[in-house]
Structures are given as C-alpha cells and as structure tokens.
Coordinates of C-alpha atoms and ligand atoms in Angstrom, one line a residue:
X1 CA 32.7 9.8 -25.5
X2 CA 32.5 6.1 -24.6
X3 CA 32.2 4.6 -21.1
X4 CA 35.4 2.5 -21.7
X5 CA 37.5 5.6 -22.0
X6 CA 37.5 5.9 -18.2
X7 CA 38.7 3.0 -16.1
X8 CA 36.9 4.5 -13.1
X9 CA 33.6 4.2 -15.0
X10 CA 34.2 0.6 -15.7
X11 CA 34.9 0.0 -12.0
X12 CA 31.6 1.8 -11.1
X13 CA 29.7 -0.3 -13.7
X14 CA 31.0 -3.5 -12.2
X15 CA 30.5 -2.5 -8.6
X16 CA 27.2 -4.4 -8.0
X17 CA 28.6 -7.6 -6.6
X18 CA 31.3 -6.0 -4.5
X19 CA 28.7 -3.7 -2.9
X20 CA 26.4 -6.7 -2.2
X21 CA 29.3 -8.6 -0.6
X22 CA 30.1 -5.6 1.5
X23 CA 26.6 -5.4 2.8
X24 CA 26.5 -9.1 3.6
X25 CA 29.8 -8.7 5.6
X26 CA 28.3 -5.7 7.4
X27 CA 25.2 -7.7 8.3
X28 CA 27.3 -10.5 9.8
X29 CA 28.9 -7.8 12.0
X30 CA 25.4 -6.7 13.1
X31 CA 25.2 -3.5 11.0
X32 CA 21.7 -2.5 9.9
X33 CA 20.8 -1.6 6.4
X34 CA 18.2 1.1 5.6
X35 CA 16.5 1.3 2.2
X36 CA 15.5 4.7 0.8
X37 CA 13.6 6.1 -2.1
X38 CA 14.1 9.8 -2.0
X39 CA 16.5 12.7 -1.6
X40 CA 14.5 14.1 1.3
X41 CA 15.8 11.4 3.6
X42 CA 19.0 12.7 5.1
X43 CA 21.7 10.0 4.9
X44 CA 23.7 11.8 7.5
X45 CA 21.2 10.7 10.3
X46 CA 21.3 7.1 9.1
X47 CA 25.1 7.0 9.0
X48 CA 25.4 8.8 12.3
X49 CA 23.4 6.0 13.9
X50 CA 25.9 3.5 12.5
X51 CA 23.6 2.0 9.8
X52 CA 24.3 1.7 6.1
X53 CA 21.8 2.8 3.4
X54 CA 20.9 1.8 -0.1
X55 CA 18.6 3.3 -2.7
X56 CA 15.6 1.2 -3.7
X57 CA 14.2 3.2 -6.6
X58 CA 13.6 0.9 -9.5
X59 CA 14.6 1.9 -13.0
X60 CA 13.8 -1.4 -14.8
X61 CA 10.8 -2.6 -16.6
X62 CA 10.9 -6.3 -15.7
X63 CA 9.2 -6.1 -12.3
X64 CA 6.4 -3.8 -13.3
X65 CA 4.0 -6.5 -14.2
X66 CA 4.4 -7.9 -10.7
X67 CA 3.6 -4.6 -9.1
X68 CA 0.5 -4.3 -11.3
X69 CA -1.1 -7.2 -9.5
X70 CA -1.3 -4.9 -6.5
X71 CA -1.1 -1.3 -7.8
X72 CA -3.1 0.4 -10.5
X73 CA -1.5 0.5 -13.9
X74 CA -1.8 4.2 -14.3
X75 CA 0.9 5.2 -11.8
X76 CA 4.5 6.1 -12.5
X77 CA 6.9 3.3 -13.6
X78 CA 9.4 4.3 -10.8
X79 CA 6.9 3.4 -8.1
X80 CA 5.8 0.2 -9.8
X81 CA 9.3 -1.0 -10.6
X82 CA 10.4 -0.4 -7.0
X83 CA 7.4 -2.0 -5.5
X84 CA 7.6 -5.0 -7.9
X85 CA 11.3 -5.6 -7.0
X86 CA 10.6 -5.6 -3.3
X87 CA 7.5 -7.8 -3.4
X88 CA 9.0 -10.1 -5.9
X89 CA 12.0 -11.1 -3.8
X90 CA 12.2 -14.8 -4.0
X91 CA 8.5 -15.2 -5.2
X92 CA 8.6 -15.5 -8.9
X93 CA 10.9 -16.5 -11.8
X94 CA 12.0 -12.9 -12.3
X95 CA 15.3 -12.2 -10.7
X96 CA 15.2 -8.9 -8.9
X97 CA 18.4 -7.3 -7.8
X98 CA 19.3 -9.0 -4.5
X99 CA 19.8 -5.8 -2.5
X100 CA 16.0 -5.2 -2.5
X101 CA 15.6 -8.1 -0.1
X102 CA 18.4 -7.2 2.2
X103 CA 17.2 -4.1 4.0
X104 CA 16.2 -4.1 7.7
X105 CA 14.0 -1.0 7.4
X106 CA 12.8 1.4 4.8
X107 CA 12.9 5.1 5.5
X108 CA 10.4 6.7 3.2
X109 CA 8.8 10.1 3.0
X110 CA 5.5 11.6 2.1
X111 CA 6.1 13.2 -1.3
X112 CA 3.9 12.4 -4.2
X113 CA 0.6 10.4 -3.9
X114 CA 1.8 7.3 -5.6
X115 CA 4.8 7.0 -3.4
X116 CA 3.0 7.6 -0.1
X117 CA 0.2 5.2 -0.9
X118 CA 2.7 2.6 -2.1
X119 CA 4.5 2.8 1.3
X120 CA 1.2 1.8 3.0
X121 CA 1.4 -1.5 1.1
X122 CA 5.1 -1.9 1.6
X123 CA 4.6 -2.3 5.4
X124 CA 3.3 -5.8 4.8
X125 CA 6.7 -6.8 3.4
X126 CA 9.3 -4.8 5.3
X127 CA 9.4 -2.5 8.3
X128 CA 8.7 1.0 6.8
X129 CA 9.2 4.3 8.5
X130 CA 7.7 7.4 6.9
X131 CA 8.9 10.9 7.4
X132 CA 6.0 13.4 7.2
X133 CA 7.4 16.0 4.8
X134 CA 5.8 19.5 5.0
X135 CA 5.2 20.7 1.5
X136 CA 5.2 24.5 1.8
X137 CA 9.0 25.0 2.0
X138 CA 9.0 28.7 2.5
X139 CA 6.9 28.8 5.6
X140 CA 8.8 29.0 9.0
X141 CA 6.2 26.6 10.5
X142 CA 7.2 24.0 7.8
X143 CA 10.8 24.2 8.9
X144 CA 9.9 23.7 12.5
X145 CA 7.7 20.7 11.7
X146 CA 10.4 19.1 9.5
X147 CA 12.9 19.6 12.3
X148 CA 10.7 17.7 14.7
X149 CA 10.2 15.0 12.0
X150 CA 14.0 14.7 11.7
X151 CA 14.3 14.3 15.5
X152 CA 11.8 11.5 15.3
X153 CA 13.8 9.9 12.5
X154 CA 16.9 10.1 14.7
X155 CA 15.0 8.3 17.5
X156 CA 13.9 5.6 15.0
X157 CA 17.4 5.1 13.8
X158 CA 18.7 4.9 17.4
X159 CA 16.1 2.2 18.1
X160 CA 17.0 0.3 15.0
X161 CA 20.7 0.2 15.7
X162 CA 20.9 0.5 19.5
X163 CA 23.4 3.4 19.0
X164 CA 23.1 7.0 20.2
X165 CA 23.3 9.6 17.4
X166 CA 25.7 12.2 18.9
X167 CA 26.3 15.8 17.7
X168 CA 29.9 14.9 17.0
X169 CA 28.8 12.0 14.8
X170 CA 26.3 14.1 12.9
X171 CA 28.9 16.8 12.3
X172 CA 31.3 14.2 11.0
X173 CA 28.7 12.7 8.6
X174 CA 27.7 16.2 7.4
X175 CA 31.4 17.0 6.6
X176 CA 31.6 13.7 4.7
X177 CA 28.5 14.3 2.7
X178 CA 29.6 17.9 1.9
X179 CA 32.8 16.4 0.6
X180 CA 30.8 14.3 -1.8
X181 CA 28.9 17.3 -2.9
X182 CA 32.1 19.3 -3.5
X183 CA 33.5 16.4 -5.7
X184 CA 30.3 16.4 -7.7
X185 CA 30.5 20.1 -8.2
X186 CA 34.1 19.8 -9.5
X187 CA 32.9 17.1 -11.9
X188 CA 30.0 19.1 -13.1
X189 CA 32.3 22.1 -13.6
X190 CA 34.3 20.1 -16.1
X191 CA 31.1 19.8 -18.1
X192 CA 31.0 23.6 -18.7
X193 CA 33.7 23.2 -21.3
X194 CA 32.8 22.8 -25.0
X195 CA 32.7 19.9 -25.6
X196 CA 32.6 18.4 -22.1
X197 CA 35.0 15.6 -21.3
X198 CA 32.3 13.2 -20.2
X199 CA 29.0 12.3 -21.9
X200 CA 25.6 12.7 -20.2
X201 CA 25.0 8.9 -20.4
X202 CA 28.2 8.2 -18.5
X203 CA 27.5 11.0 -16.0
X204 CA 24.0 9.5 -15.3
X205 CA 25.5 6.1 -14.7
X206 CA 27.8 7.7 -12.1
X207 CA 24.9 9.5 -10.5
X208 CA 22.8 6.3 -10.3
X209 CA 25.5 4.9 -8.1
X210 CA 25.5 7.8 -5.6
X211 CA 23.0 6.3 -3.2
X212 CA 23.8 2.7 -4.1
X213 CA 27.5 2.6 -3.1
X214 CA 28.8 3.4 0.4
X215 CA 29.9 7.1 0.5
X216 CA 33.6 6.2 0.8
X217 CA 33.4 4.0 -2.3
X218 CA 31.5 6.6 -4.2
X219 CA 33.9 9.3 -3.3
X220 CA 36.9 7.1 -4.3
X221 CA 35.3 6.6 -7.7
X222 CA 34.6 10.3 -8.1
X223 CA 38.2 11.2 -7.3
X224 CA 39.5 8.7 -9.9
X225 CA 37.0 9.9 -12.5
X226 CA 38.0 13.6 -11.8
X227 CA 41.6 12.7 -12.4
X228 CA 40.8 10.8 -15.6
X229 CA 38.4 13.4 -16.9
X230 CA 41.0 16.2 -16.5
X231 CA 43.4 14.3 -18.8
X232 CA 40.9 14.2 -21.7
X233 CA 42.0 16.2 -24.7
X234 CA 38.8 17.6 -26.1
X235 CA 38.3 17.4 -29.8
X236 CA 36.8 20.6 -31.2
X237 CA 33.5 19.4 -32.5
X238 CA 30.7 21.4 -31.0
X239 CA 27.4 19.5 -30.3
X240 CA 24.1 21.1 -29.2
X241 CA 24.4 21.5 -25.4
X242 CA 21.3 19.9 -23.8
X243 CA 20.1 20.0 -20.2
X244 CA 17.6 17.4 -19.0
X245 CA 15.1 18.5 -16.4
X246 CA 12.4 16.6 -14.6
X247 CA 11.9 13.2 -13.0
X248 CA 14.8 11.1 -11.7
X249 CA 16.3 8.3 -13.9
X250 CA 16.9 5.4 -11.5
X251 CA 19.5 2.7 -12.0
X252 CA 18.7 0.8 -15.3
X253 CA 16.9 3.7 -16.9
X254 CA 19.2 5.5 -19.4
X255 CA 16.8 5.4 -22.4
X256 CA 16.3 9.1 -23.1
X257 CA 19.9 10.3 -22.6
X258 CA 21.1 7.5 -24.9
X259 CA 18.7 8.6 -27.6
X260 CA 19.8 12.3 -27.2
X261 CA 23.5 11.5 -27.5
X262 CA 23.1 8.9 -30.2
X263 CA 21.4 11.6 -32.3
X264 CA 24.3 14.0 -31.9
X265 CA 23.4 16.1 -28.8
X266 CA 25.5 16.3 -25.7
X267 CA 24.0 16.5 -22.2
X268 CA 25.8 19.0 -20.1
X269 CA 23.6 19.1 -17.0
X270 CA 20.6 17.3 -15.3
X271 CA 18.2 19.3 -13.2
X272 CA 16.8 16.2 -11.5
X273 CA 17.3 14.0 -8.4
X274 CA 19.8 11.9 -10.4
X275 CA 21.5 15.2 -11.1
X276 CA 22.0 18.6 -9.5
X277 CA 19.2 18.4 -7.0
X278 CA 21.1 15.7 -5.1
X279 CA 24.2 17.7 -4.4
X280 CA 23.9 21.4 -5.4
X281 CA 23.4 22.8 -1.8
X282 CA 25.7 21.9 1.0
X283 CA 24.7 21.5 4.6
X284 CA 25.8 24.5 6.8
X285 CA 28.6 23.1 8.9
X286 CA 28.6 26.1 11.3
X287 CA 25.1 25.5 12.7
X288 CA 23.4 23.0 15.0
X289 CA 23.6 19.9 12.9
X290 CA 19.9 18.9 13.1
X291 CA 18.7 22.4 12.2
X292 CA 21.3 22.6 9.4
X293 CA 20.0 19.3 8.0
X294 CA 16.4 20.5 8.2
X295 CA 17.2 23.8 6.4
X296 CA 19.1 22.1 3.6
X297 CA 16.8 19.2 2.9
X298 CA 13.5 21.1 3.0
X299 CA 14.8 23.3 0.1
X300 CA 15.1 20.4 -2.4
X301 CA 12.8 21.7 -5.2
X302 CA 10.8 18.5 -5.8
X303 CA 7.5 19.0 -7.6
X304 CA 5.7 17.9 -4.5
X305 CA 6.6 21.3 -3.0
X306 CA 4.2 24.2 -3.4
X307 CA 5.0 26.9 -4.5
X308 CA 8.1 25.6 -6.2
X309 CA 9.5 28.7 -7.8
X310 CA 12.9 27.7 -6.5
X311 CA 13.0 25.0 -9.2
X312 CA 12.3 27.5 -11.9
X313 CA 15.1 29.8 -10.6
X314 CA 17.5 26.8 -10.5
X315 CA 16.7 25.7 -14.0
X316 CA 17.4 29.2 -15.4
X317 CA 20.6 29.5 -13.4
X318 CA 21.8 26.1 -14.7
X319 CA 21.0 27.1 -18.3
X320 CA 23.3 30.1 -17.9
X321 CA 26.1 28.4 -16.0
X322 CA 26.3 25.4 -18.4
X323 CA 25.6 27.4 -21.6
X324 CA 22.6 25.2 -22.4
X325 CA 21.1 25.6 -25.9
X326 CA 18.1 23.4 -25.4
X327 CA 16.2 21.7 -22.5
X328 CA 14.7 18.3 -22.7
X329 CA 11.9 18.2 -20.2
X330 CA 11.6 14.6 -19.0
X331 CA 8.5 13.2 -17.2
X332 CA 7.7 9.7 -16.4
X333 CA 4.1 8.7 -17.4
X334 CA 1.5 9.5 -14.7
X335 CA 3.9 11.7 -12.7
X336 CA 1.5 14.5 -12.3
X337 CA 3.7 16.9 -10.3
X338 CA 6.5 17.2 -12.8
X339 CA 4.0 17.0 -15.7
X340 CA 2.0 20.0 -14.4
X341 CA 5.1 22.0 -13.5
X342 CA 6.1 21.7 -17.2
X343 CA 3.9 24.6 -18.2
X344 CA 5.4 27.2 -16.0
X345 CA 8.9 26.0 -16.8
X346 CA 8.2 26.2 -20.5
X347 CA 7.0 29.7 -20.0
X348 CA 10.1 30.7 -18.1
X349 CA 12.4 29.1 -20.7
X350 CA 10.5 30.8 -23.5
X351 CA 11.2 34.1 -21.9
X352 CA 14.9 33.2 -21.7
X353 CA 14.8 32.2 -25.3
X354 CA 15.8 28.6 -24.6
X355 CA 13.9 26.0 -26.7
X356 CA 12.4 23.1 -24.8
X357 CA 11.3 19.6 -25.9
X358 CA 8.9 17.7 -23.6
X359 CA 9.2 13.9 -23.4
X360 CA 6.8 11.8 -21.4
X361 CA 7.7 8.1 -21.3
X362 CA 8.0 4.9 -19.3
X363 CA 10.6 2.2 -18.9
X364 CA 9.7 0.3 -22.0
X365 CA 11.4 0.7 -25.4
X366 CA 8.2 0.8 -27.4
X367 CA 8.4 4.6 -27.9
X368 CA 12.2 4.8 -28.5
X369 CA 11.8 5.2 -32.3
X370 CA 9.2 8.0 -32.0
X371 CA 11.3 9.8 -29.3
X372 CA 14.3 9.5 -31.6
X373 CA 12.4 11.3 -34.4
X374 CA 11.4 14.1 -32.1
X375 CA 14.9 14.5 -30.7
X376 CA 16.3 14.5 -34.2
X377 CA 14.1 17.4 -35.2
X378 CA 14.8 19.3 -31.9
X379 CA 18.6 19.0 -32.4
X380 CA 18.3 20.1 -36.0
X381 CA 16.4 23.2 -34.9
X382 CA 19.2 24.0 -32.4
X383 CA 22.1 23.6 -34.9
Ligands
BJ8_401 S1 12.7 14.6 -4.2 S2 11.6 13.7 -7.4 S3 13.3 11.4 -5.4 S4 9.9 12.4 -4.6 S5 8.5 10.1 -10.8 S6 7.7 8.7 -7.7 S7 7.5 12.2 -8.0 S8 5.1 10.1 -9.6 S9 10.7 10.3 -7.7 FE1 11.3 11.8 -6.3 FE2 12.1 12.5 -3.9 FE3 10.8 14.3 -5.4 FE4 13.3 13.5 -6.0 FE5 6.3 10.4 -7.7 FE6 6.9 11.5 -10.0 FE7 7.0 8.9 -9.7 FE8 8.8 10.4 -8.5

C-alpha cells in the first residue's frame, strides 16, 4: 500500500512548514512553546496552561556527530540525535529542523540514564524542567509521589504562561486527548483485517506526527485518513502479519518497517511509544483530573519501569487482537532497558508460540542489507 493512495497522508507528510508558521504566529501572540521528549509528560497540563507543545525526539542521523562532541558515543541514537539538533541550532553547517530552536522551555522526565544525564547538559542551552518519575508503578507511594510531581509541573506551567490551570480547562483538555485516543483506536481497528488497508510504514509516519502537530490538526488528519482507509477495497493477498515491539521510532526513522514491508511482510501493530503505548489507555473523565492524569500516565509500560510485567501482558494481548504471526523486537543500540527486557518477552512469546526476530540497530543505513537478509529468512519461516 503506497503513501500516495491517501490524500490525508500526503497532507501529513507536507505539514512541516505549516506547523512551523503556526508556531511563529502563536509566538507573536505571546503563546509559549514547550518541547517534550517522552510520553510521560501529560500534554493536557501544558495545553490547560495555554501553551503549545512539540516533540523534540530526533530520528535522524545527521546531527549525531555534533552530539558526540559532548556525549559519549555509546549511548542511544535517539538521545544523541535530539541533543545534536538542539545544540546545533544556528551553530554549524548542518541544518537542523527549525522547531528545535523555537521552544521556550523543555519539559523532560527522569526515565532512562541517557536521557536524564543529557537533560543536565541541555540546561545550558534552553530552560529545562524535569519531572521526577517514580519507577515502581504498582506501589501506592509511587502514585502519590507522581501526583505531587504533576502538581509541581502545573505550577511551572502557570509560571511560564502566566495563566491559571483550572479544573475546567484540565477536563476540557482530557476530553480532547481522549478523543485523539479514540480516533487512533478506530484506525488501529481497521488494521485487524487481512490484509489491513494501511501499511505499517504509513501508519508510523502518521504516529510520528502525533506530538508534532497541534492536537486539532492531528485529529483532523486522523478523521480524513479514517474516511479514506474505510474506502479501500482490500485485495486478497495474505502477507505475514508482523508486530513491532520496543523502542520508539522518532520522525525521520522508518528504516526497519521499510525493510520489513519491502520484503513482503505487513506490519499490523506497534507496541512502542510511536504506537499503542501513546494512546491505548484513556484518562478517566469521571475522576479528579490531576489524579486521573497521574493514574493514567504512571501506567505507561516503558522499560524504565520495574517490574514491567504490564508490558508483557500488553504484548500478548496485542498479538491476539491483531492476529500477529511474528514479532520483530526492535532496540536502538545502547538502549539497555529495552534490550534487557527482550529476554523475558522472548520467553513469553515462545510460550504463546509466536516467533520473534530481534533487531538492534541505529539511525545509519550501514546495516540495512544485513537486516534485510535476516528479515527475509524470518518471513520465509512464517509463510
Ligand atoms: S516512555 S520509551 S518515550 S523514555 S531508546 S532514550 S529508553 S536509551 S525513548 Fe522513551 Fe519515554 Fe520510555 Fe517512551 Fe532511553 Fe532507550 Fe534511548 Fe529511549
């Protein structure tokens, strides 16, 4: 299935300049822009304070060499690419995306070691606020602690914007984000058919825009895409149904899904932060909004959490729901959390009789051929 089949996808692909102009206009009107790197930062609080937000996770190779002047080489490419883009702004011949230089504040989070140490360096370039994320999600103390952290974030956002975050505004933003989550569920439901109407590469490109566009623009695109995807008449060719599980694939990084689909597989779901983890659970609209946010966000099964059995349960549930025939376990080089979790996940999948292929890679293309050979063999085994 090619990107050009959906006009809405073309619009999404071409949305960069429009979004940058929108931010420039907002800034002229005094609106603040917050940069984020992670799903644990609740957008709802940022929006309720009247600020806009944009994701700063880098998925491109070209700023990594800049980051390596400051950071060790043996940390994950996502951290290096992001840091390189921010530090680079206006300093070298490499052209970073301009939105990296537009944020008034970064709201970061203590997750993996690479990220949290990188944030310490970022402070020299842009105001950086870090949420202290408790990492034992099942303990009641952790929830209480996280709730206090979210109240502190609310205070920081009020200070940044000069606006009060009201309960009404929070509820409105929660409803709006839940609406996005519902639209994404509807889109993912279409992928349960055989074959699905949308390729995994296309779906990833949609997901990479989730935290880049404003929520209204993103929802508009999702509605259009849903309409178009429902019109697709599926041909009857079955392809091996693959789920990707692991590290996020930030904007610019589509290497592995492209290889899988060029070799004849079809990706039907992504258990990742550029997939189901970002929208699967809604925020409870019947509760106090701050508590409901804390409860929802602390449950995100990132590998920084311990224990993280919730992630294994989710993976197994997704394999059943999407009738997955094989899992490609994707880790970025030097991402220890996801790399170590691979063992238990492989054991769980083995028990469920679902084959798994582990791929560890970076943002370069130097290993593309070798990955292609391994994917070929994996798909052949599945068919
Ligand atoms: S909630 S996955 S977005 S932290 S790949 S930087 S984990 S060493 S991106 Fe993440 Fe939030 Fe977790 Fe999601 Fe570290 Fe691994 Fe790099 Fe990672």
